[in-house]
Short mmCIF file of C-alpha atoms and ligand atoms in Angstrom, two decimals:
data_model
loop_
_atom_site.label_atom_id
_atom_site.label_comp_id
_atom_site.label_asym_id
_atom_site.label_seq_id
_atom_site.Cartn_x
_atom_site.Cartn_y
_atom_site.Cartn_z
CA MET A 1 -15.32 -18.12 21.01
CA PRO A 2 -12.40 -19.33 18.82
CA ILE A 3 -11.22 -17.34 15.94
CA ARG A 4 -10.89 -18.73 12.46
CA ALA A 5 -7.95 -17.46 10.57
CA SER A 6 -6.34 -18.10 7.16
CA VAL A 7 -2.61 -19.02 7.71
CA MET A 8 0.31 -18.91 5.32
CA THR A 9 2.47 -21.53 6.86
CA ALA A 10 5.52 -21.24 4.64
CA PRO A 11 6.47 -19.82 1.16
CA HIS A 12 4.84 -21.77 -1.64
CA ALA A 13 2.65 -23.75 0.87
CA PRO A 14 -1.08 -24.00 0.39
CA MET A 15 -3.14 -21.70 2.69
CA GLU A 16 -4.60 -23.38 5.82
CA THR A 17 -7.50 -22.43 8.02
CA TRP A 18 -6.55 -22.41 11.71
CA THR A 19 -8.52 -21.95 14.78
CA LEU A 20 -7.01 -19.50 17.36
CA ASP A 21 -7.91 -18.76 20.91
CA ASP A 22 -9.60 -15.42 21.69
CA PRO A 23 -7.12 -13.09 23.08
CA VAL A 24 -7.29 -11.41 26.45
CA VAL A 25 -8.12 -7.90 25.67
CA GLU A 26 -5.82 -5.66 27.83
CA PRO A 27 -6.66 -2.14 28.95
CA GLY A 28 -5.84 0.01 25.95
CA GLY A 29 -6.22 -2.81 23.51
CA VAL A 30 -9.01 -3.02 20.87
CA LEU A 31 -10.59 -6.24 19.61
CA LEU A 32 -12.10 -5.86 16.09
CA GLU A 33 -14.57 -7.96 14.20
CA THR A 34 -12.91 -7.97 10.76
CA VAL A 35 -15.15 -6.35 8.17
CA ALA A 36 -12.73 -6.64 5.38
CA SER A 37 -9.01 -7.19 4.67
CA GLU A 38 -7.20 -7.31 1.43
CA VAL A 39 -4.58 -9.03 -0.61
CA CYS A 40 -1.72 -6.61 -1.17
CA GLY A 41 0.98 -7.34 -3.73
CA THR A 42 3.24 -7.84 -0.77
CA ASP A 43 1.14 -10.89 0.34
CA VAL A 44 1.85 -12.47 -3.09
CA HIS A 45 5.57 -11.73 -2.54
CA LEU A 46 5.41 -13.30 0.99
CA LEU A 47 3.98 -16.44 -0.50
CA HIS A 48 6.73 -16.38 -3.04
CA GLY A 49 9.35 -16.01 -0.24
CA ARG A 50 10.65 -12.66 -1.47
CA LEU A 51 10.84 -10.91 1.95
CA ALA A 52 13.49 -11.93 4.40
CA GLY A 53 12.87 -12.49 8.12
CA VAL A 54 9.12 -13.37 7.93
CA PRO A 55 8.17 -15.54 11.01
CA PHE A 56 6.03 -18.18 9.25
CA PRO A 57 3.31 -19.36 9.96
CA ILE A 58 1.65 -15.96 9.66
CA ILE A 59 -1.87 -14.58 9.33
CA PRO A 60 -1.56 -12.20 6.37
CA GLY A 61 -3.58 -8.99 6.01
CA HIS A 62 -1.76 -5.79 7.05
CA VAL A 63 -4.44 -3.18 6.03
CA SER A 64 -7.87 -4.07 7.36
CA VAL A 65 -11.19 -2.51 8.32
CA GLY A 66 -12.99 -3.74 11.42
CA ARG A 67 -15.82 -3.11 13.81
CA VAL A 68 -15.02 -2.43 17.45
CA LEU A 69 -16.11 -5.25 19.73
CA GLU A 70 -14.22 -4.40 22.83
CA ALA A 71 -11.96 -1.51 23.71
CA PRO A 72 -11.46 -1.36 27.47
CA GLY A 73 -10.15 1.96 28.60
CA VAL A 74 -10.06 3.29 25.07
CA GLU A 75 -12.42 6.30 24.66
CA ARG A 76 -10.91 8.05 21.59
CA ASP A 77 -9.12 7.09 18.38
CA ALA A 78 -5.62 8.24 17.49
CA LEU A 79 -6.89 11.58 16.34
CA GLY A 80 -9.19 12.25 19.38
CA GLU A 81 -12.51 11.14 17.80
CA PRO A 82 -14.76 9.36 20.27
CA LEU A 83 -14.56 5.68 19.87
CA ALA A 84 -17.34 3.22 20.91
CA GLU A 85 -18.36 -0.35 20.44
CA GLY A 86 -19.71 -0.85 16.92
CA ASP A 87 -17.65 1.93 15.29
CA VAL A 88 -15.88 0.96 12.01
CA VAL A 89 -12.14 1.69 12.09
CA THR A 90 -8.91 1.09 10.39
CA PHE A 91 -5.48 1.10 11.89
CA LEU A 92 -1.82 1.64 11.15
CA ASP A 93 -0.31 -1.82 10.70
CA VAL A 94 3.07 -0.56 11.83
CA HIS A 95 3.48 -0.19 15.56
CA GLU A 96 5.98 -0.61 18.45
CA VAL A 97 8.29 1.95 16.94
CA CYS A 98 10.32 2.72 20.00
CA ASN A 99 10.62 6.54 19.93
CA ALA A 100 13.96 6.07 21.59
CA CYS A 101 16.40 4.74 18.90
CA TRP A 102 18.57 6.75 16.56
CA HIS A 103 16.16 6.24 13.64
CA CYS A 104 13.20 7.48 15.71
CA LEU A 105 14.92 10.42 17.46
CA VAL A 106 17.70 11.65 15.29
CA ALA A 107 16.79 10.74 11.67
CA ARG A 108 13.11 10.97 12.63
CA GLN A 109 12.27 8.10 10.30
CA PRO A 110 10.33 5.66 12.43
CA ASN A 111 9.77 3.47 9.45
CA ARG A 112 13.37 2.30 9.82
CA CYS A 113 13.09 1.75 13.59
CA PRO A 114 14.44 -1.78 14.37
CA SER A 115 11.72 -2.43 16.96
CA ARG A 116 9.01 -1.81 14.34
CA LYS A 117 6.34 -4.59 14.15
CA VAL A 118 3.78 -4.95 11.34
CA TYR A 119 0.40 -6.65 11.59
CA GLY A 120 0.04 -9.34 8.87
CA ILE A 121 3.80 -9.55 8.22
CA THR A 122 6.09 -9.66 11.31
CA TYR A 123 3.91 -11.71 13.70
CA SER A 124 3.71 -15.44 13.89
CA ALA A 125 0.16 -16.98 13.97
CA HIS A 126 1.26 -18.44 17.23
CA ASP A 127 1.51 -14.88 18.72
CA GLY A 128 -2.16 -14.24 18.31
CA PRO A 129 -4.77 -12.79 15.81
CA PHE A 130 -2.40 -10.11 14.42
CA GLY A 131 -3.45 -10.26 10.80
CA GLY A 132 -6.51 -9.24 8.87
CA TRP A 133 -7.26 -12.62 7.33
CA ALA A 134 -9.09 -13.67 10.49
CA GLU A 135 -12.58 -13.28 11.95
CA ARG A 136 -11.21 -11.06 14.60
CA ILE A 137 -8.07 -8.82 14.94
CA TYR A 138 -6.49 -7.93 18.26
CA LEU A 139 -5.02 -4.44 18.22
CA GLN A 140 -2.49 -4.37 21.10
CA PRO A 141 -2.25 -1.17 23.28
CA GLY A 142 -0.36 1.40 21.32
CA VAL A 143 -1.70 0.47 17.83
CA ARG A 144 -2.96 3.65 16.18
CA VAL A 145 -6.68 3.32 15.41
CA LEU A 146 -8.67 5.63 13.14
CA LYS A 147 -12.42 5.68 13.02
CA LEU A 148 -13.77 6.07 9.47
CA THR A 149 -15.48 9.45 9.33
CA GLY A 150 -16.50 12.01 6.72
CA GLY A 151 -18.78 9.48 4.87
CA LEU A 152 -15.93 7.05 4.17
CA ASP A 153 -16.96 3.36 4.46
CA ALA A 154 -15.12 -0.01 4.44
CA ASP A 155 -15.19 -0.45 0.70
CA ASP A 156 -13.67 3.03 0.11
CA VAL A 157 -10.76 2.29 2.35
CA ILE A 158 -10.22 -1.37 1.58
CA GLY A 159 -10.68 -0.83 -2.23
CA GLY A 160 -7.50 1.17 -2.04
CA GLY A 161 -6.15 -0.82 0.83
CA CYS A 162 -2.38 -0.70 1.49
CA GLY A 163 -1.86 0.81 -1.95
CA LEU A 164 -3.97 3.77 -1.04
CA PHE A 165 -1.62 4.76 1.71
CA THR A 166 1.61 3.74 0.01
CA GLY A 167 0.58 5.58 -3.22
CA PHE A 168 -0.14 8.66 -1.03
CA ALA A 169 3.20 8.36 0.68
CA ALA A 170 4.99 8.13 -2.68
CA ALA A 171 3.21 11.13 -4.07
CA ASP A 172 4.00 13.05 -0.89
CA ARG A 173 7.58 12.04 -0.99
CA ALA A 174 7.94 13.28 -4.58
CA GLY A 175 7.38 16.90 -3.51
CA ILE A 176 5.08 17.56 -6.54
CA ARG A 177 4.81 21.18 -7.45
CA MET A 178 1.62 22.67 -9.02
CA GLY A 179 1.90 22.36 -12.69
CA ASP A 180 4.36 19.48 -12.76
CA THR A 181 3.96 16.54 -15.13
CA VAL A 182 4.06 13.33 -13.19
CA LEU A 183 4.66 9.85 -14.74
CA VAL A 184 3.62 6.78 -12.72
CA GLN A 185 5.06 3.39 -13.62
CA GLY A 186 2.64 0.65 -12.65
CA SER A 187 -1.08 0.52 -12.48
CA GLY A 188 -1.70 -1.78 -9.51
CA PRO A 189 -3.18 -0.26 -6.37
CA VAL A 190 -0.06 1.63 -5.38
CA GLY A 191 0.37 3.11 -8.88
CA LEU A 192 -3.31 3.98 -9.18
CA SER A 193 -3.28 5.68 -5.77
CA ALA A 194 -0.03 7.57 -6.63
CA ALA A 195 -1.68 8.84 -9.80
CA ALA A 196 -4.79 9.93 -7.95
CA PHE A 197 -2.88 11.83 -5.26
CA ALA A 198 -0.44 13.24 -7.79
CA SER A 199 -3.48 14.69 -9.61
CA LEU A 200 -4.86 16.07 -6.29
CA SER A 201 -1.49 17.54 -5.50
CA GLY A 202 -1.83 19.90 -8.44
CA ALA A 203 0.03 18.11 -11.19
CA ALA A 204 -0.91 19.60 -14.50
CA ARG A 205 -0.65 16.19 -16.19
CA VAL A 206 -0.49 12.66 -14.84
CA LEU A 207 0.75 9.86 -17.08
CA VAL A 208 0.61 6.17 -16.34
CA ILE A 209 2.54 3.17 -17.78
CA GLY A 210 1.00 -0.12 -16.80
CA ALA A 211 -1.32 -3.01 -17.72
CA PRO A 212 -3.85 -4.46 -18.20
CA ASP A 213 -6.45 -2.25 -19.92
CA ALA A 214 -9.01 -2.40 -17.02
CA ARG A 215 -6.39 -0.94 -14.69
CA LEU A 216 -5.36 1.77 -17.15
CA ALA A 217 -9.12 2.70 -17.45
CA LEU A 218 -9.22 2.94 -13.72
CA SER A 219 -6.14 5.22 -13.73
CA ARG A 220 -8.02 7.69 -15.85
CA GLU A 221 -11.01 7.58 -13.51
CA LEU A 222 -8.74 8.39 -10.66
CA GLY A 223 -7.10 11.45 -12.39
CA ALA A 224 -4.61 10.25 -15.02
CA ASP A 225 -4.57 12.03 -18.27
CA ALA A 226 -2.91 9.51 -20.51
CA SER A 227 -1.63 5.97 -20.26
CA TRP A 228 0.44 3.38 -22.02
CA ASP A 229 0.03 -0.41 -21.99
CA VAL A 230 3.47 -1.68 -21.13
CA THR A 231 2.81 -5.00 -22.80
CA ARG A 232 1.90 -3.43 -26.17
CA THR A 233 4.36 -0.53 -26.47
CA THR A 234 8.16 -0.45 -26.47
CA GLU A 235 10.24 1.78 -24.31
CA ASP A 236 11.21 3.78 -27.41
CA GLU A 237 7.66 4.28 -28.44
CA ARG A 238 6.65 5.47 -24.94
CA ARG A 239 9.66 7.70 -24.76
CA GLU A 240 8.91 9.39 -27.98
CA GLU A 241 5.31 10.22 -26.97
CA ILE A 242 6.17 11.29 -23.45
CA LEU A 243 8.99 13.55 -24.57
CA ALA A 244 6.59 15.10 -27.15
CA LEU A 245 4.18 15.92 -24.26
CA THR A 246 6.79 17.48 -22.13
CA GLY A 247 8.54 19.81 -24.57
CA GLY A 248 11.30 17.23 -25.13
CA ARG A 249 12.31 17.48 -21.54
CA GLY A 250 10.67 14.55 -19.84
CA PRO A 251 8.41 14.39 -16.78
CA ASP A 252 9.31 16.48 -13.70
CA VAL A 253 8.53 13.55 -11.45
CA VAL A 254 8.38 9.83 -11.95
CA ILE A 255 6.96 7.50 -9.32
CA GLU A 256 7.93 3.77 -9.63
CA ALA A 257 5.08 1.47 -8.43
CA ALA A 258 5.71 -1.43 -10.79
CA GLY A 259 8.12 -3.59 -8.80
CA HIS A 260 9.99 -4.63 -11.91
CA PRO A 261 13.76 -3.87 -12.03
CA SER A 262 13.62 -2.91 -15.73
CA THR A 263 11.48 0.11 -14.88
CA ILE A 264 14.35 1.89 -13.10
CA GLY A 265 16.49 2.42 -16.15
CA GLU A 266 13.52 3.58 -18.23
CA ALA A 267 12.51 6.13 -15.63
CA LEU A 268 16.11 7.49 -15.24
CA ARG A 269 16.32 7.88 -19.00
CA LEU A 270 12.87 9.61 -19.12
CA VAL A 271 12.84 11.97 -16.06
CA ARG A 272 13.82 15.57 -16.90
CA ASP A 273 17.24 16.84 -15.86
CA GLY A 274 16.98 17.90 -12.25
CA GLY A 275 13.73 15.96 -11.87
CA THR A 276 12.70 13.59 -9.05
CA TYR A 277 12.35 9.80 -9.07
CA VAL A 278 10.59 7.99 -6.18
CA VAL A 279 10.99 4.25 -5.95
CA VAL A 280 8.24 2.69 -3.95
CA GLY A 281 7.32 -0.53 -5.80
CA HIS A 282 10.27 -2.58 -4.66
CA TYR A 283 9.14 -3.36 -1.14
CA THR A 284 10.34 -6.86 -1.77
CA ASP A 285 13.43 -8.01 -3.56
CA ALA A 286 12.68 -8.24 -7.36
CA GLY A 287 16.29 -8.42 -8.38
CA GLU A 288 18.94 -6.13 -9.92
CA THR A 289 19.13 -3.87 -12.97
CA ALA A 290 21.87 -2.00 -14.88
CA ILE A 291 22.04 1.70 -14.93
CA ASN A 292 24.62 4.08 -16.19
CA PRO A 293 25.70 6.35 -13.24
CA HIS A 294 27.03 9.07 -15.60
CA THR A 295 24.11 9.50 -17.91
CA ASP A 296 21.27 8.30 -15.67
CA ILE A 297 22.19 9.98 -12.41
CA ASN A 298 25.12 12.37 -12.27
CA ARG A 299 24.80 14.30 -15.47
CA LYS A 300 21.03 14.26 -15.02
CA HIS A 301 21.32 15.92 -11.59
CA VAL A 302 18.36 13.70 -10.69
CA ASP A 303 16.94 13.31 -7.21
CA ILE A 304 16.26 9.61 -6.43
CA ARG A 305 14.24 8.85 -3.34
CA GLY A 306 13.03 5.57 -1.80
CA GLN A 307 9.79 5.25 0.09
CA TRP A 308 9.61 2.37 2.61
CA GLY A 309 6.12 1.69 3.87
CA THR A 310 4.01 4.29 5.57
CA ASP A 311 3.82 6.15 8.84
CA PHE A 312 0.83 7.27 10.91
CA HIS A 313 0.86 10.72 9.37
CA HIS A 314 0.33 9.20 5.89
CA LEU A 315 -2.70 7.30 7.13
CA ALA A 316 -4.21 10.28 8.84
CA ARG A 317 -3.59 12.68 6.07
CA ALA A 318 -4.66 10.40 3.31
CA LEU A 319 -8.03 9.55 5.03
CA THR A 320 -8.73 13.23 5.73
CA LEU A 321 -8.02 14.13 2.04
CA PHE A 322 -9.91 11.03 0.85
CA ALA A 323 -13.02 12.12 2.84
CA ARG A 324 -12.86 15.57 1.43
CA HIS A 325 -12.56 14.32 -2.22
CA ARG A 326 -14.42 11.04 -2.04
CA ASP A 327 -16.18 11.76 -5.40
CA ARG A 328 -12.74 12.17 -7.16
CA LEU A 329 -11.18 9.02 -5.55
CA PRO A 330 -13.37 6.04 -6.53
CA PHE A 331 -11.03 3.53 -4.96
CA ARG A 332 -13.94 1.15 -4.25
CA LYS A 333 -14.02 0.48 -7.97
CA LEU A 334 -10.64 -1.28 -7.60
CA ILE A 335 -12.40 -4.12 -5.75
CA GLY A 336 -12.39 -7.07 -8.21
CA GLU A 337 -13.69 -9.89 -6.10
CA ARG A 338 -14.57 -10.75 -2.51
CA TYR A 339 -13.25 -14.06 -1.06
CA GLY A 340 -13.99 -15.85 2.21
CA LEU A 341 -11.35 -17.32 4.62
CA GLU A 342 -11.28 -20.64 2.80
CA GLU A 343 -10.69 -18.85 -0.52
CA THR A 344 -7.50 -16.98 0.27
CA GLY A 345 -5.37 -19.26 -1.91
CA ARG A 346 -7.47 -18.48 -4.91
CA ALA A 347 -7.38 -14.80 -4.04
CA LEU A 348 -3.51 -14.87 -4.05
CA GLU A 349 -3.56 -16.65 -7.39
CA ASP A 350 -5.96 -14.20 -8.89
CA VAL A 351 -3.88 -11.21 -7.70
CA ALA A 352 -0.61 -12.79 -8.88
CA ALA A 353 -2.15 -13.32 -12.32
CA LEU A 354 -3.56 -9.74 -12.43
CA ARG A 355 -7.10 -11.12 -12.80
CA VAL A 356 -8.29 -8.69 -10.15
CA THR A 357 -6.98 -5.23 -9.23
CA LYS A 358 -7.88 -5.62 -5.60
CA ALA A 359 -8.92 -8.82 -3.88
CA ILE A 360 -10.91 -8.40 -0.74
CA ILE A 361 -10.86 -10.93 2.10
CA GLU A 362 -14.12 -10.95 4.08
CA PRO A 363 -13.76 -13.41 6.94
CA GLY A 364 -17.53 -13.11 7.75
CA ARG A 365 -18.50 -14.48 4.30
ZN1 ZN B 1 12.97 3.41 17.17
ZN1 ZN B 2 0.83 -3.85 1.54
#
């Protein structure tokens, strides 16, 4: 049976619905019926042409949940759980890291492996159903599949979506110590997830700068203690209040998940001396910004870290923790609206305009 897929043919082009041939499922491969995929902020950036080297036309959707239709020769998921037809799973969008190059073997940072492929981003629609905005997704042999266990369902996972794992990775990268004050810049899915996992990591106080109100309210449900609307406060006003909360020193950790260059200077001026700053919101090129290397970095003795995407261990650890603390992590509440395959253009517009926090694509709708 042919597969209907929503295709981004080029930056700024209207979305098209294509029909693809069913793939031949190789031994070790898994064919999924898509339950839900999502619109990540990166998909909006892809449409705006802000990521280099994307092989348009593509089927977007890098984080998805699906039901196993066929899995010849695959008896267990990546963590050894029994896997059978009908099981609901998610998977790591990144695969084909080579385990043989300098980045994989020496630096041990497979997220910088040049062979790395990403579902929904680095495959052409001509290659096959390798994106979530389609009725079925073909997971090639070697893609890491994880069955949803511990009471987690599709809405839990896709409500956080890509941001859930990216926010987890950013909080993890920050090396939060128990009792720290953590400031998160940005209240999209990545920022909300970073705030949630910072709180679970033992932060004494989690602060969020973002917008709009609905997202700031969600941040408090997910574990933030205080928030500032970036559109209604000035940097000076925020600075005064945040310094007052931190003994005049500033937060121990700042996590950037806003994707706007102006946030960088504000964070470097705010973070305490010797603190840590993690930049995760600039996955695509949003431009440049001015900083003062003397006052903002050197004299501050600040530790600045970038976080590029996620690896399998982030996915596995985030889902394990999520299952344990499902009641504290209501990511499903991020879901703003559900869209069918013919409505992906509108979904992209709604995310770009911040009308929904998380737009879900349900190809079966
Ligand atoms: Zn490699
Ligand atoms: Zn994403």
